[in-house]
Coordinates of C-alpha atoms and ligand atoms in Angstrom, one line a residue:
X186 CA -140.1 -188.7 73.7
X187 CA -143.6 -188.7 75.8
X188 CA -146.4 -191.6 75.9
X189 CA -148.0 -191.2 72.0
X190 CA -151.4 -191.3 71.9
X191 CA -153.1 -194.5 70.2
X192 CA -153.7 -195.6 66.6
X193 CA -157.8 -194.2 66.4
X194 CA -160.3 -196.2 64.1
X195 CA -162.3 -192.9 63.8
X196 CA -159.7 -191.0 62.1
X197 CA -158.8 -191.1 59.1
X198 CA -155.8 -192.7 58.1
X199 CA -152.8 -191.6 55.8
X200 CA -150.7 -193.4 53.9
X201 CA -147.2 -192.0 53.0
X202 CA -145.0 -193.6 50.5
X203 CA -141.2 -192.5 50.3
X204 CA -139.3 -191.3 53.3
X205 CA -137.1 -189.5 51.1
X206 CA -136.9 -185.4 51.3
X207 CA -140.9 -185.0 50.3
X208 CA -142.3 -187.1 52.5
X209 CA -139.6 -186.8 55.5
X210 CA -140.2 -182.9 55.7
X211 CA -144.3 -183.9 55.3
X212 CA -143.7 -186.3 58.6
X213 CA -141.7 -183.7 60.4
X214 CA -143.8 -180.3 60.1
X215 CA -147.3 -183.0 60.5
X216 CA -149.1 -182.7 63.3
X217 CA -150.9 -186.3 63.2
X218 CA -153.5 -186.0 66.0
X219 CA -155.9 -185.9 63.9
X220 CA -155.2 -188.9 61.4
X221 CA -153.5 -191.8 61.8
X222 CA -150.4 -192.1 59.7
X223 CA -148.7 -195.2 58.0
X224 CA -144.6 -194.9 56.2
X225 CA -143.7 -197.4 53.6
X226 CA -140.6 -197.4 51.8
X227 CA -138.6 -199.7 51.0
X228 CA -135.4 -198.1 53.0
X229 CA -136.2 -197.9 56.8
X230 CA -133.6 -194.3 56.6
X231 CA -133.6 -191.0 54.9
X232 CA -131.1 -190.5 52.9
X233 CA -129.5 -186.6 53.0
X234 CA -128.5 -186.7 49.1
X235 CA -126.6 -183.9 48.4
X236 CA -124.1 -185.2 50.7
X237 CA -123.9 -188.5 49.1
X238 CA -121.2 -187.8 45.9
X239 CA -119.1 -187.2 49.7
X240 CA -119.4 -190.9 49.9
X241 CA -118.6 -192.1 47.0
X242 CA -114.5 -191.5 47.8
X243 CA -114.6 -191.7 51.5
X244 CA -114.7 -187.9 52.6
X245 CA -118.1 -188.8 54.2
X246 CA -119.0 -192.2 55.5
X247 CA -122.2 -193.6 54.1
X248 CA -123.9 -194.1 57.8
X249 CA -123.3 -189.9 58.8
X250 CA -126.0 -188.8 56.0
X251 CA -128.3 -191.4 57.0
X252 CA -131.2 -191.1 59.5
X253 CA -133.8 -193.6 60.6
X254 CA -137.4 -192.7 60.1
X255 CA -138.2 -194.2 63.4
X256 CA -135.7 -191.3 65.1
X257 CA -138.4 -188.7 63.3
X258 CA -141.6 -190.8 63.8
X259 CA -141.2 -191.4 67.8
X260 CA -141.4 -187.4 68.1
X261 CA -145.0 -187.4 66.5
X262 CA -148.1 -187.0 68.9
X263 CA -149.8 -190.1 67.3
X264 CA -148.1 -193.4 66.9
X265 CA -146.9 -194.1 63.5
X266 CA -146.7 -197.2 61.4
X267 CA -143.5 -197.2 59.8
X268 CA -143.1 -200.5 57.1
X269 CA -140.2 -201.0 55.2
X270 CA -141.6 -202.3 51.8
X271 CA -141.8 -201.7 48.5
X272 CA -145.4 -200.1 46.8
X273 CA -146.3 -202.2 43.7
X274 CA -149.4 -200.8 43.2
X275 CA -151.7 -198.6 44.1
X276 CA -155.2 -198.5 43.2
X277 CA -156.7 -195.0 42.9
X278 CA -160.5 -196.0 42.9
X279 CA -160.4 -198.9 45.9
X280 CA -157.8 -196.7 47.5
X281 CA -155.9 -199.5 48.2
X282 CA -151.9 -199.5 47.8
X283 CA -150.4 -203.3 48.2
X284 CA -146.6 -204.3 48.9
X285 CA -144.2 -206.5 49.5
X286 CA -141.1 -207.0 51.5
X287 CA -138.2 -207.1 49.2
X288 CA -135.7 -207.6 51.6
X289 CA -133.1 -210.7 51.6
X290 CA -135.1 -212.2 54.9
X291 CA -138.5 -212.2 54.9
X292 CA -141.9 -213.3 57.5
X293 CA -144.0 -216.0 56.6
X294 CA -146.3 -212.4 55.3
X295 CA -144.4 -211.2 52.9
X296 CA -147.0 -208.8 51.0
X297 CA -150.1 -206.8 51.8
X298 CA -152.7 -204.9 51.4
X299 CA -153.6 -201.6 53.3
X300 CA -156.4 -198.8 52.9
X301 CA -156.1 -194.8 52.9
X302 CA -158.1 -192.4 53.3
X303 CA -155.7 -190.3 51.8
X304 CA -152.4 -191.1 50.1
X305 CA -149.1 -189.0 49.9
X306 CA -147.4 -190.6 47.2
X307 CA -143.7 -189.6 47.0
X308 CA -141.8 -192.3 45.9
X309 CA -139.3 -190.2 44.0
X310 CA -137.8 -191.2 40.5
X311 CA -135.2 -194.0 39.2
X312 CA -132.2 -193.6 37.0
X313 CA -133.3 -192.1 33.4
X314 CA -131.2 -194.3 30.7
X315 CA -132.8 -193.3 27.6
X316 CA -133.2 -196.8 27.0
X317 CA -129.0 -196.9 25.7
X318 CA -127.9 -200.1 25.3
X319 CA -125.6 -201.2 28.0
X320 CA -126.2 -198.9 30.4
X321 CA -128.1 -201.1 33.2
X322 CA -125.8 -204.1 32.7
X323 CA -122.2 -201.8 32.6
X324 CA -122.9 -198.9 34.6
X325 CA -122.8 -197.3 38.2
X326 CA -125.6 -194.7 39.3
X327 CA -125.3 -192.2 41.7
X328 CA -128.5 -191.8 43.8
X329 CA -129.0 -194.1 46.7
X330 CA -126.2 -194.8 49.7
X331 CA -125.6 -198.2 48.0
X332 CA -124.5 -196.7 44.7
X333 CA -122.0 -195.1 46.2
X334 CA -120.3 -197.4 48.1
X335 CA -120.2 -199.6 45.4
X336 CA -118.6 -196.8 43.3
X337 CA -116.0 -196.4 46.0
X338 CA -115.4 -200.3 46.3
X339 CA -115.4 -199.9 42.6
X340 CA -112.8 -196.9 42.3
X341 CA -110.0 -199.0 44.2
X342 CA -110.7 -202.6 42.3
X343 CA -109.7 -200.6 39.2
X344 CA -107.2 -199.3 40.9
X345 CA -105.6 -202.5 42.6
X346 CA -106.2 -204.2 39.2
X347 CA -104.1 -201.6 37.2
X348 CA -101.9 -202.3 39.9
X349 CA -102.2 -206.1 38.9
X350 CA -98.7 -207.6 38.1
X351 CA -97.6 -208.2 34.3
X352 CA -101.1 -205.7 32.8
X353 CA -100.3 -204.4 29.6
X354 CA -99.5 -200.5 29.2
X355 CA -102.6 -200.0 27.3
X356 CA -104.6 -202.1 29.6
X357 CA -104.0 -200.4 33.0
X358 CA -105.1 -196.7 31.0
X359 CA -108.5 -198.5 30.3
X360 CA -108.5 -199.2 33.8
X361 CA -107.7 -196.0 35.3
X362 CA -110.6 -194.1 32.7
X363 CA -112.9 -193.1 35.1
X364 CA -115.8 -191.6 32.8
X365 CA -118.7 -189.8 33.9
X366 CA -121.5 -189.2 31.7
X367 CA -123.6 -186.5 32.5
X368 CA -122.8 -183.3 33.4
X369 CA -125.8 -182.1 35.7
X370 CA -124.6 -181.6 39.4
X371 CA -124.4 -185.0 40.1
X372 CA -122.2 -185.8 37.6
X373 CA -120.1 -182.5 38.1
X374 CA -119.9 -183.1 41.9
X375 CA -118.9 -186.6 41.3
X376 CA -116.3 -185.9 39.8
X377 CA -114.7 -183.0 41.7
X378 CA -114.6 -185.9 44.6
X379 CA -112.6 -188.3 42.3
X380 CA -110.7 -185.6 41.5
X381 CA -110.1 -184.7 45.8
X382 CA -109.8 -188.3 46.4
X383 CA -106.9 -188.6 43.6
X384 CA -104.6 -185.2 44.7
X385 CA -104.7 -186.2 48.0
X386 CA -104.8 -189.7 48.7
X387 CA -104.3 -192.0 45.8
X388 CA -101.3 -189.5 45.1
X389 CA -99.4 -191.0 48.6
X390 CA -100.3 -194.9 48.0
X391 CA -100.1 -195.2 44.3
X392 CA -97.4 -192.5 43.4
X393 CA -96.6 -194.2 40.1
X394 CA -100.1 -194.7 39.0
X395 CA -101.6 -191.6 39.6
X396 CA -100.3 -189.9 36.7
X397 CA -101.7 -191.8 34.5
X398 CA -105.6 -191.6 36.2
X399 CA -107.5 -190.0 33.7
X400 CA -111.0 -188.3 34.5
X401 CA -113.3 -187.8 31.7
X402 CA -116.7 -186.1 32.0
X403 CA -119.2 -186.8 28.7
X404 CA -122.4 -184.1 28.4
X405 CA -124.7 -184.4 25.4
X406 CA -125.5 -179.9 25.3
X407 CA -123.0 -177.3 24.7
X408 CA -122.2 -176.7 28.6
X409 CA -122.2 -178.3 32.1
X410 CA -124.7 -177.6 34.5
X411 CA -127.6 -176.0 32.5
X412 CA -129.4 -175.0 35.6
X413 CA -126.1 -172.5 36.4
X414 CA -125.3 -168.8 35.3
X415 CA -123.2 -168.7 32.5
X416 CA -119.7 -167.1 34.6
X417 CA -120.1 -170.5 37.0
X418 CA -120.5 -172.7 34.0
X419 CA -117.6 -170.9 33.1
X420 CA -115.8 -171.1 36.4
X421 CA -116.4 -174.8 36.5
X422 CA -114.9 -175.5 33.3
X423 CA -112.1 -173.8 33.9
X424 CA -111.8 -175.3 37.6
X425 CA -112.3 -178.7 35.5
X426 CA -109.5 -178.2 33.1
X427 CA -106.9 -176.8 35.8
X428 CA -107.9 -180.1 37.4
X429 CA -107.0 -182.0 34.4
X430 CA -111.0 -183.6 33.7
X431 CA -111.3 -183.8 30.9
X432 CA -115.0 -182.1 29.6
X433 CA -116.0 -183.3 26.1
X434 CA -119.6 -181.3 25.4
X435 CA -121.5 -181.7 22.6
X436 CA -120.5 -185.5 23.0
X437 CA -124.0 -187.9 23.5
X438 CA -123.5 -191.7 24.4
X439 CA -125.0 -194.3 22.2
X440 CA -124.1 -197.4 23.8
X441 CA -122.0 -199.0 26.8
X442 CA -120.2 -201.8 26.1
X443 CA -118.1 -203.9 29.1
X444 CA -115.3 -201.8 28.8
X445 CA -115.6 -199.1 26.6
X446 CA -118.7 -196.3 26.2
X447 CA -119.4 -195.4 21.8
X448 CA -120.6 -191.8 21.9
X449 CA -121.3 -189.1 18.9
X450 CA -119.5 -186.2 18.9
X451 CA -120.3 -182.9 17.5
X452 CA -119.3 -183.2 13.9
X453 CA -121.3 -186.7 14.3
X454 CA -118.5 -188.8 14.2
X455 CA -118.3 -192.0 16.4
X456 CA -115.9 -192.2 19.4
X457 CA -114.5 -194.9 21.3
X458 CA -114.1 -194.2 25.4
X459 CA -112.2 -197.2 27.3
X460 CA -113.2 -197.1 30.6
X461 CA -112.3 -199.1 34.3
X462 CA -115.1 -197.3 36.0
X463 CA -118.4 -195.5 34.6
X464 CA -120.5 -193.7 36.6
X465 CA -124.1 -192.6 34.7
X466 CA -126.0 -189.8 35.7
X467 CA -128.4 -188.5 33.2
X468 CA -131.5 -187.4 35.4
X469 CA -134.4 -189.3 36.4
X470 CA -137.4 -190.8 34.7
X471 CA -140.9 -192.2 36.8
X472 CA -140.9 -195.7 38.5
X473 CA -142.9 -198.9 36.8
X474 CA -144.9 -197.7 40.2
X475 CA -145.7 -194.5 39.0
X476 CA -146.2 -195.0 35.4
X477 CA -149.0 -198.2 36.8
X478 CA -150.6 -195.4 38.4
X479 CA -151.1 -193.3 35.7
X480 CA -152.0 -196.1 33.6
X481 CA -155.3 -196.3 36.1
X482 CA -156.2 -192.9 35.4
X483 CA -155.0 -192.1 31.7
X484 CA -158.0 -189.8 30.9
X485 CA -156.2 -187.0 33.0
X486 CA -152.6 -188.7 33.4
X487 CA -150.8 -188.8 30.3
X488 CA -147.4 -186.6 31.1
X489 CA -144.2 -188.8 29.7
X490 CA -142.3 -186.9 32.9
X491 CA -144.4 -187.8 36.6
X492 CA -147.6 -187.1 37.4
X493 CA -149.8 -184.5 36.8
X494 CA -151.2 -182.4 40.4
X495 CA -153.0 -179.4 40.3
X496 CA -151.3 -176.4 42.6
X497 CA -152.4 -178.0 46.0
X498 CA -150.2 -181.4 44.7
X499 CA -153.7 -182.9 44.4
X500 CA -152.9 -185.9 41.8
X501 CA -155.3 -185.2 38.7
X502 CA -158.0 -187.4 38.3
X503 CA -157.9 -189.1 42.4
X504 CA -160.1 -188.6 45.3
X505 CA -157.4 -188.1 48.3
X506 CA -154.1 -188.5 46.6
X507 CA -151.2 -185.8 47.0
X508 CA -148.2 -186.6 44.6
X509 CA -145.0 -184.6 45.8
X510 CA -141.3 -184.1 44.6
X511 CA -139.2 -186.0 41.8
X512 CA -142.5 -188.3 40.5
X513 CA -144.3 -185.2 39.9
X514 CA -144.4 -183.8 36.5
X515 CA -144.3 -179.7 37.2
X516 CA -142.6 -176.2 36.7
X517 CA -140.0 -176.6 39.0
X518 CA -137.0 -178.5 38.7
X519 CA -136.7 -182.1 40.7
X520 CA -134.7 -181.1 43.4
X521 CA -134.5 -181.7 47.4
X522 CA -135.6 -178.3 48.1
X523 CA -138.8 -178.6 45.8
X524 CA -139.4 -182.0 47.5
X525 CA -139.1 -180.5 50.9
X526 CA -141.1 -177.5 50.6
X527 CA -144.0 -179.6 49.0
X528 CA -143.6 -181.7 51.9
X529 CA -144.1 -178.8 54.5
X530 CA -146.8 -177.2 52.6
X531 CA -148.7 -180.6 52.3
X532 CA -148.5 -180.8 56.3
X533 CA -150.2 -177.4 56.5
X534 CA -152.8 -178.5 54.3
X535 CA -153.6 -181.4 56.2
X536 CA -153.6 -178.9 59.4
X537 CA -156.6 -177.3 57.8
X538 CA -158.5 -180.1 56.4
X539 CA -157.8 -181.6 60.5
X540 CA -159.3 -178.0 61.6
X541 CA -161.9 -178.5 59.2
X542 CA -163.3 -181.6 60.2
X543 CA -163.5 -180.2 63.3
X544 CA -164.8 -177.0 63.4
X545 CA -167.5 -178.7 61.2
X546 CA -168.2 -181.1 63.6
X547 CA -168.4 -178.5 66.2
X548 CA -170.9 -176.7 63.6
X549 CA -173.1 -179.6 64.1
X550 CA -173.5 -180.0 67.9
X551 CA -174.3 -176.2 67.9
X552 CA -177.0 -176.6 65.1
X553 CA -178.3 -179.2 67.5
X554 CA -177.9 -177.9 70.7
X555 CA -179.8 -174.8 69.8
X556 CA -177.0 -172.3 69.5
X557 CA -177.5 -168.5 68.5
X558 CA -177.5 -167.5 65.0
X559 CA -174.2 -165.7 66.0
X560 CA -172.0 -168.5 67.0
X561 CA -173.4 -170.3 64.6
X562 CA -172.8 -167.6 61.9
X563 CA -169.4 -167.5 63.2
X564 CA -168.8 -171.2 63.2
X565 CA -169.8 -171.3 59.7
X566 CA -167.2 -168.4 58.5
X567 CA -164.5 -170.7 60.6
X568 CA -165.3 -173.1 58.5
X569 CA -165.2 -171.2 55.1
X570 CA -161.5 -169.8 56.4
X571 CA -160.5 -173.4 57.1
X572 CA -161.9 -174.5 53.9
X573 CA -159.5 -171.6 52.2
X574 CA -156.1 -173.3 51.8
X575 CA -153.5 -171.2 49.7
X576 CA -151.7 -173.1 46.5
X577 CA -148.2 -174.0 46.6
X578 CA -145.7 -171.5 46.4
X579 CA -142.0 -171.9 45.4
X580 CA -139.5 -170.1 47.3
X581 CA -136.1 -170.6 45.4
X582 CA -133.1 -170.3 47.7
X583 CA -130.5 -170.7 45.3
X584 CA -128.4 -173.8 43.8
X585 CA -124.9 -175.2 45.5
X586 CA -122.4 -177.5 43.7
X587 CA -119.0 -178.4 44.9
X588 CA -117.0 -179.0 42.1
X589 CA -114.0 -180.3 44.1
X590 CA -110.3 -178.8 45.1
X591 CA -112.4 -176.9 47.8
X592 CA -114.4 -174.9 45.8
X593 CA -117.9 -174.8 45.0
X594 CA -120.1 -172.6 43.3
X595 CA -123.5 -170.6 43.9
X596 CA -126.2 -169.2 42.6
X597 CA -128.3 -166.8 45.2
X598 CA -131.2 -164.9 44.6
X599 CA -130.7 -161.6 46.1
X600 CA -134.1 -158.7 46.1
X601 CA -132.3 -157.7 42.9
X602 CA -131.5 -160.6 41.1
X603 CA -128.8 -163.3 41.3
X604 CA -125.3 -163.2 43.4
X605 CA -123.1 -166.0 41.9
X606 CA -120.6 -166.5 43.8
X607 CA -117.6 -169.1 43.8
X608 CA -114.2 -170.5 45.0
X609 CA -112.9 -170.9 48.1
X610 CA -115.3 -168.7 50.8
X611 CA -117.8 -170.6 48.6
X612 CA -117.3 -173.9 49.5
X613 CA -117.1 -173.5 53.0
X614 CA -120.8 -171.5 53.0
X615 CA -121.9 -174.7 51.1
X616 CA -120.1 -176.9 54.0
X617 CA -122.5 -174.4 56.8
X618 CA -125.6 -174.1 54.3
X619 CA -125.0 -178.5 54.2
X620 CA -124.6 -179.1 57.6
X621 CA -127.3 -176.7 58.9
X622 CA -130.2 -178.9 56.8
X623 CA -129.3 -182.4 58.0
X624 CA -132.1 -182.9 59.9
X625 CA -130.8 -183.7 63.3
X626 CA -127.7 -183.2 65.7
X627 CA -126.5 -186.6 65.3
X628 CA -125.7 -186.4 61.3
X629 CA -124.5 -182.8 61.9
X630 CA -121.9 -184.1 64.6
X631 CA -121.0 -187.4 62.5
X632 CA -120.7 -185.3 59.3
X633 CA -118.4 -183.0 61.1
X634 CA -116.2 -185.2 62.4
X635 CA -116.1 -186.8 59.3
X636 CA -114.5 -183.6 57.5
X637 CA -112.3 -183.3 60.1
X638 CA -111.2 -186.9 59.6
X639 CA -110.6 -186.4 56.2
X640 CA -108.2 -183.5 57.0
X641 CA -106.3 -184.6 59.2
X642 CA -106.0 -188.7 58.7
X643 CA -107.0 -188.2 54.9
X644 CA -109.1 -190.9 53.0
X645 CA -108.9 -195.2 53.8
X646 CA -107.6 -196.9 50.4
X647 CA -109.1 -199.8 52.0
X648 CA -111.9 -201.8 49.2
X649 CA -114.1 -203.1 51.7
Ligands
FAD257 P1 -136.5 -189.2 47.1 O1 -135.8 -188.3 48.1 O2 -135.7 -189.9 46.0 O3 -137.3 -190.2 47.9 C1 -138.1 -191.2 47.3 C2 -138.5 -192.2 48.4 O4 -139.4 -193.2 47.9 C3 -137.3 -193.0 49.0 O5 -137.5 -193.1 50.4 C4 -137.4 -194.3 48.3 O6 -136.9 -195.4 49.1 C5 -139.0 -194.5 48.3 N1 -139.5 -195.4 47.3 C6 -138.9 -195.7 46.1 N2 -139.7 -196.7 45.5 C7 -140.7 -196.9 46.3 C8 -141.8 -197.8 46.2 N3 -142.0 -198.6 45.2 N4 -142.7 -197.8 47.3 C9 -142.5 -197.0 48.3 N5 -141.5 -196.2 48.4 C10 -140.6 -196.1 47.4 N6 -131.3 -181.6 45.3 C11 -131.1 -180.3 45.8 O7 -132.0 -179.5 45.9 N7 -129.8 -180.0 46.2 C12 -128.8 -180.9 46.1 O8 -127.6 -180.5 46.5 C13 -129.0 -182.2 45.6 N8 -128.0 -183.0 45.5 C14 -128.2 -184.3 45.0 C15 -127.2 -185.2 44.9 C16 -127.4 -186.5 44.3 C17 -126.3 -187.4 44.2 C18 -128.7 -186.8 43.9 C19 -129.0 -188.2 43.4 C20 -129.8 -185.9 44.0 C21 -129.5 -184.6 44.5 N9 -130.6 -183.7 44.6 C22 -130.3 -182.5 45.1 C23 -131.9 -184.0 44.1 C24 -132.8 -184.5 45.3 O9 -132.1 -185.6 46.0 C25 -134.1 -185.0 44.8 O10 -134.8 -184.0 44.1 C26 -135.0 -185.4 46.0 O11 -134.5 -186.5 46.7 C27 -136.4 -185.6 45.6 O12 -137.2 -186.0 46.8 P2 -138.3 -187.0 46.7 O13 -138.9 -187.1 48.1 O14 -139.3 -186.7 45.6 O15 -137.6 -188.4 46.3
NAD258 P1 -129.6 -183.7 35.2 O1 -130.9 -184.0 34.5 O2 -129.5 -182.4 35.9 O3 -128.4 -183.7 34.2 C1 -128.2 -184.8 33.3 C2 -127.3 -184.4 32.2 O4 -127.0 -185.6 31.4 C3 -127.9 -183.4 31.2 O5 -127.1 -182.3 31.2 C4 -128.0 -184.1 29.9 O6 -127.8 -183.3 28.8 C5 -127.0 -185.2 30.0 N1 -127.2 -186.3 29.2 C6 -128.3 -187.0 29.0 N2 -128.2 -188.0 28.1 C7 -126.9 -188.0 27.8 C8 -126.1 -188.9 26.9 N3 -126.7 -189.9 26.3 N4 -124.8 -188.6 26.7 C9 -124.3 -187.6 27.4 N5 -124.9 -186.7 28.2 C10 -126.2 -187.0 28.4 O7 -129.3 -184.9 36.2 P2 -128.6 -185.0 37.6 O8 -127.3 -184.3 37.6 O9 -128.6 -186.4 38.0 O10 -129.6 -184.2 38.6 C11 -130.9 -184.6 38.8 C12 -131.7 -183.6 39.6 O11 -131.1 -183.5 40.9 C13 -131.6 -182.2 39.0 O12 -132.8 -181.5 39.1 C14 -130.5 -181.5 39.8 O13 -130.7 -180.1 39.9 C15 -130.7 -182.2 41.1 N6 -129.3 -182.2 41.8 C16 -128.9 -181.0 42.3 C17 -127.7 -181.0 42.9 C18 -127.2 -179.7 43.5 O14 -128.0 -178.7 43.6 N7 -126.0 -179.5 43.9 C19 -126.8 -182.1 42.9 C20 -127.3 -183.2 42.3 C21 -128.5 -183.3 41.7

């Protein structure tokens, strides 16, 4: 990259919270000459989640869906802070947000204080557990890189200690019930991996356990994947059961104990599900982060979901804030291609209120210089265009899941309509859709090699 120009007192500066998919695709369509722009998140990387259920059995290795935000932020005409810490606060009327560094070593400053003139706030959402007892203290989740590596250390402990000399019969099925609750795609996808990872590795080094490895998918509403035409619902269940995971609908967990889950099933009778391994994935609710924000504005923020933003992702009820992607409370579903559009739509806006600034600033000198009526009446109408920024628009491109065995399943808007497609030819248009939108060469070559890895050396049994 070139020489970046400076940090500039005069401009105004920007404060971006998240480098997940809302903010990353904000920093990489911004052009920041005209503000000066300051990253905090607690994770110095983006993290390419629809890859990550990949992860969680070794077909992808947790580094090739990473990418630092200093690889994105060196490109950017202006020089860019970039802090890894985590936003406790954020003050809408001082326009303050303050942090800390919660990371295992730590300066003698270990928290601060910093100033915006305007805020993108897109900190994403935590793990929704209804408040069920059990779940926080039992459970895996499935949504940052560290989940799923410890799911895949996880996987093979319950393994090796089914494997454990002199365990009773009925002791090493608890500890080969991998449960999933949750059948939303990251629940689904999760367990078509297990399901990969099971055929055709744990098949070779644990021939006389696999048999007994039982996968067992729990969802509270009559199908799987809601958000999915009925025939792929369909095709998924019936992808599931030739797969042997087991499905049980209509089944909503009450509480997680240490080694079994108790769930209600649909003639509201009380079940018992042993488990070795359960991985929870129920959706997302707002961060303590989020909800303190709300609780400083409550007169216009008072959704149970995310935050309320009018159709520019203005935040309801602040001067300068934009609130983007999963902490958002809106129409559209949380997903990475929401996030990522409201991202590149928010660096457009900020375009115009740049071009703005300056064409009335230019305005001025004319008015003062003497300038003809015409320039200035065409300075003016600049300024009215500039002023005229367009609402948010959704463009839906259509849902992916793999669902494992090499098949995945799609949902496309077409001029008239929807194409669902899925199987085989599926999957591997979900591989090039995938591996087209990481974000730069080097995940695209590391994730590829990765898949050939898999194919040809197959998966490491290792628990590291
Ligand atoms: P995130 O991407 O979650 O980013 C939030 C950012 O905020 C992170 O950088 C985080 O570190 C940071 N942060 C958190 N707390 C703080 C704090 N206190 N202060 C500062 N920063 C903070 N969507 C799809 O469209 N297609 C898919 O195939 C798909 N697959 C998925 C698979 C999985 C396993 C998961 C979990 C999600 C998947 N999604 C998918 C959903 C998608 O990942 C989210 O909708 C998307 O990440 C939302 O983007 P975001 O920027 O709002 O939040
Ligand atoms: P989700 O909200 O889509 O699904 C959660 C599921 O858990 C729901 O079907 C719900 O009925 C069920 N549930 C809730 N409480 C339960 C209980 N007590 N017992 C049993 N079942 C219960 O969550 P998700 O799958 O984590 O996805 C979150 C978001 O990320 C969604 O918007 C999703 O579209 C997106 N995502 C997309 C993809 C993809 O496109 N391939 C992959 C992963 C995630």
């Amino acid at each position: 990259p070139g020489e970046q120009l400076p940090h500039d007192p005069t401009l105004p500066t920007v404060v971006v919270l998240g480098n997940g998919w809302a903010s990353t695709a904000f920093l990489k369509e911004l052009d920041n000459q005209g503000y000066n722009v300051v990253v905090i998140s607690p994770r110095n990387y983006f993290l390419f989640t629809p890859l990550l259920p990949s992860v969680t059995v070794g077909t992808l290795a947790a580094r090739s869906i990473l990418e630092p935000t200093r690889f994105l932020t060196r490109h950017m005409k202006r020089k860019t802070e970039v802090y890894e810490g985590e936003v406790y606060e954020v003050d809408p009327h001082k326009k303050t947000v303050r942090f800390v560094d919660n990371s295992e070593i730590k300066g003698e400053v270990s928290g601060t204080e910093i100033a915006y003139d305007y805020l993108v706030y897109a900190v994403g959402a935590e793990n929704q557990t209804f408040g069920i007892k059990g779940v926080k203290e039992h459970a895996c989740f499935l949504k940052e890189v560290w989940d799923a590596e410890k799911i895949r250390s996880r996987i093979m402990d319950s393994i090796e200690s089914a494997n454990f000399a002199g365990q009773t019969q009925e002791e090493i099925d608890r500890l080969l019930s991998f449960v999933v609750v949750g059948g939303g795609p990251t629940g689904v996808e999760y367990a078509g991996e297990l399901h990969d990872f099971l055929m055709e590795d744990l098949n070779n080094w644990y021939p006389e356990l696999t048999d007994r490895i039982k996968i067992t998918l729990i969802e509270a509403l009559p199908n799987v994947l809601p958000m999915f035409s009925k025939q792929l619902i369909d095709y998924t269940m019936s992808t599931f059961k030739e797969n042997k995971i087991d499905i049980k609908t209509k089944t909503m967990v009450k509480e997680v104990q240490e080694k079994k889950i108790i769930a209600q099933n649909e003639n509201k009778e009380l079940v018992e599900y042993p488990y070795g391994l359960l991985v929870w994935a129920t959706g997302n609710t707002a961060r303590p982060v989020t909800r303190d924000l709300m609780n400083r504005i409550p007169e216009s923020q008072n959704s149970r979901r995310g935050l309320l933003v009018d159709e520019h992702m203005r935040l309801v009820g602040a001067d300068g804030v934009f609130a983007l992607g999963d902490c958002t409370a809106t129409n559209y579903a949380p997903t990475a291609q929401v996030a990522a559009q409201q991202g590149r739509y928010l660096a457009r806006v900020f375009q115009k209120l740049h071009k703005k600034e300056q064409l009335l600033h230019e305005l001025e000198t004319a008015k003062q210089g003497g300038a003809e009526p015409a320039k200035l009446d065409s300075l003016a109408n600049a300024v009215i265009r500039a002023s005229n920024i367009a609402p948010f628009n959704y463009s839906h491109q259509g849902s992916l899941a793999y669902i494992g065995s090499d098949k995945a399943i799609a949902d496309l808007p077409m001029m008239q309509g929807n194409l669902a497609a899925a199987g085989f030819a599926t999957y591997y248009f979900w591989r090039s859709a995938y591996i087209s939108q990481l974000f730069s060469l080097r995940n695209r070559v590391l994730v590829g090699a990765d898949w050939l890895k898999t194919k040809v050396l197959g998966r490491d049994v290792s628990r590291a």
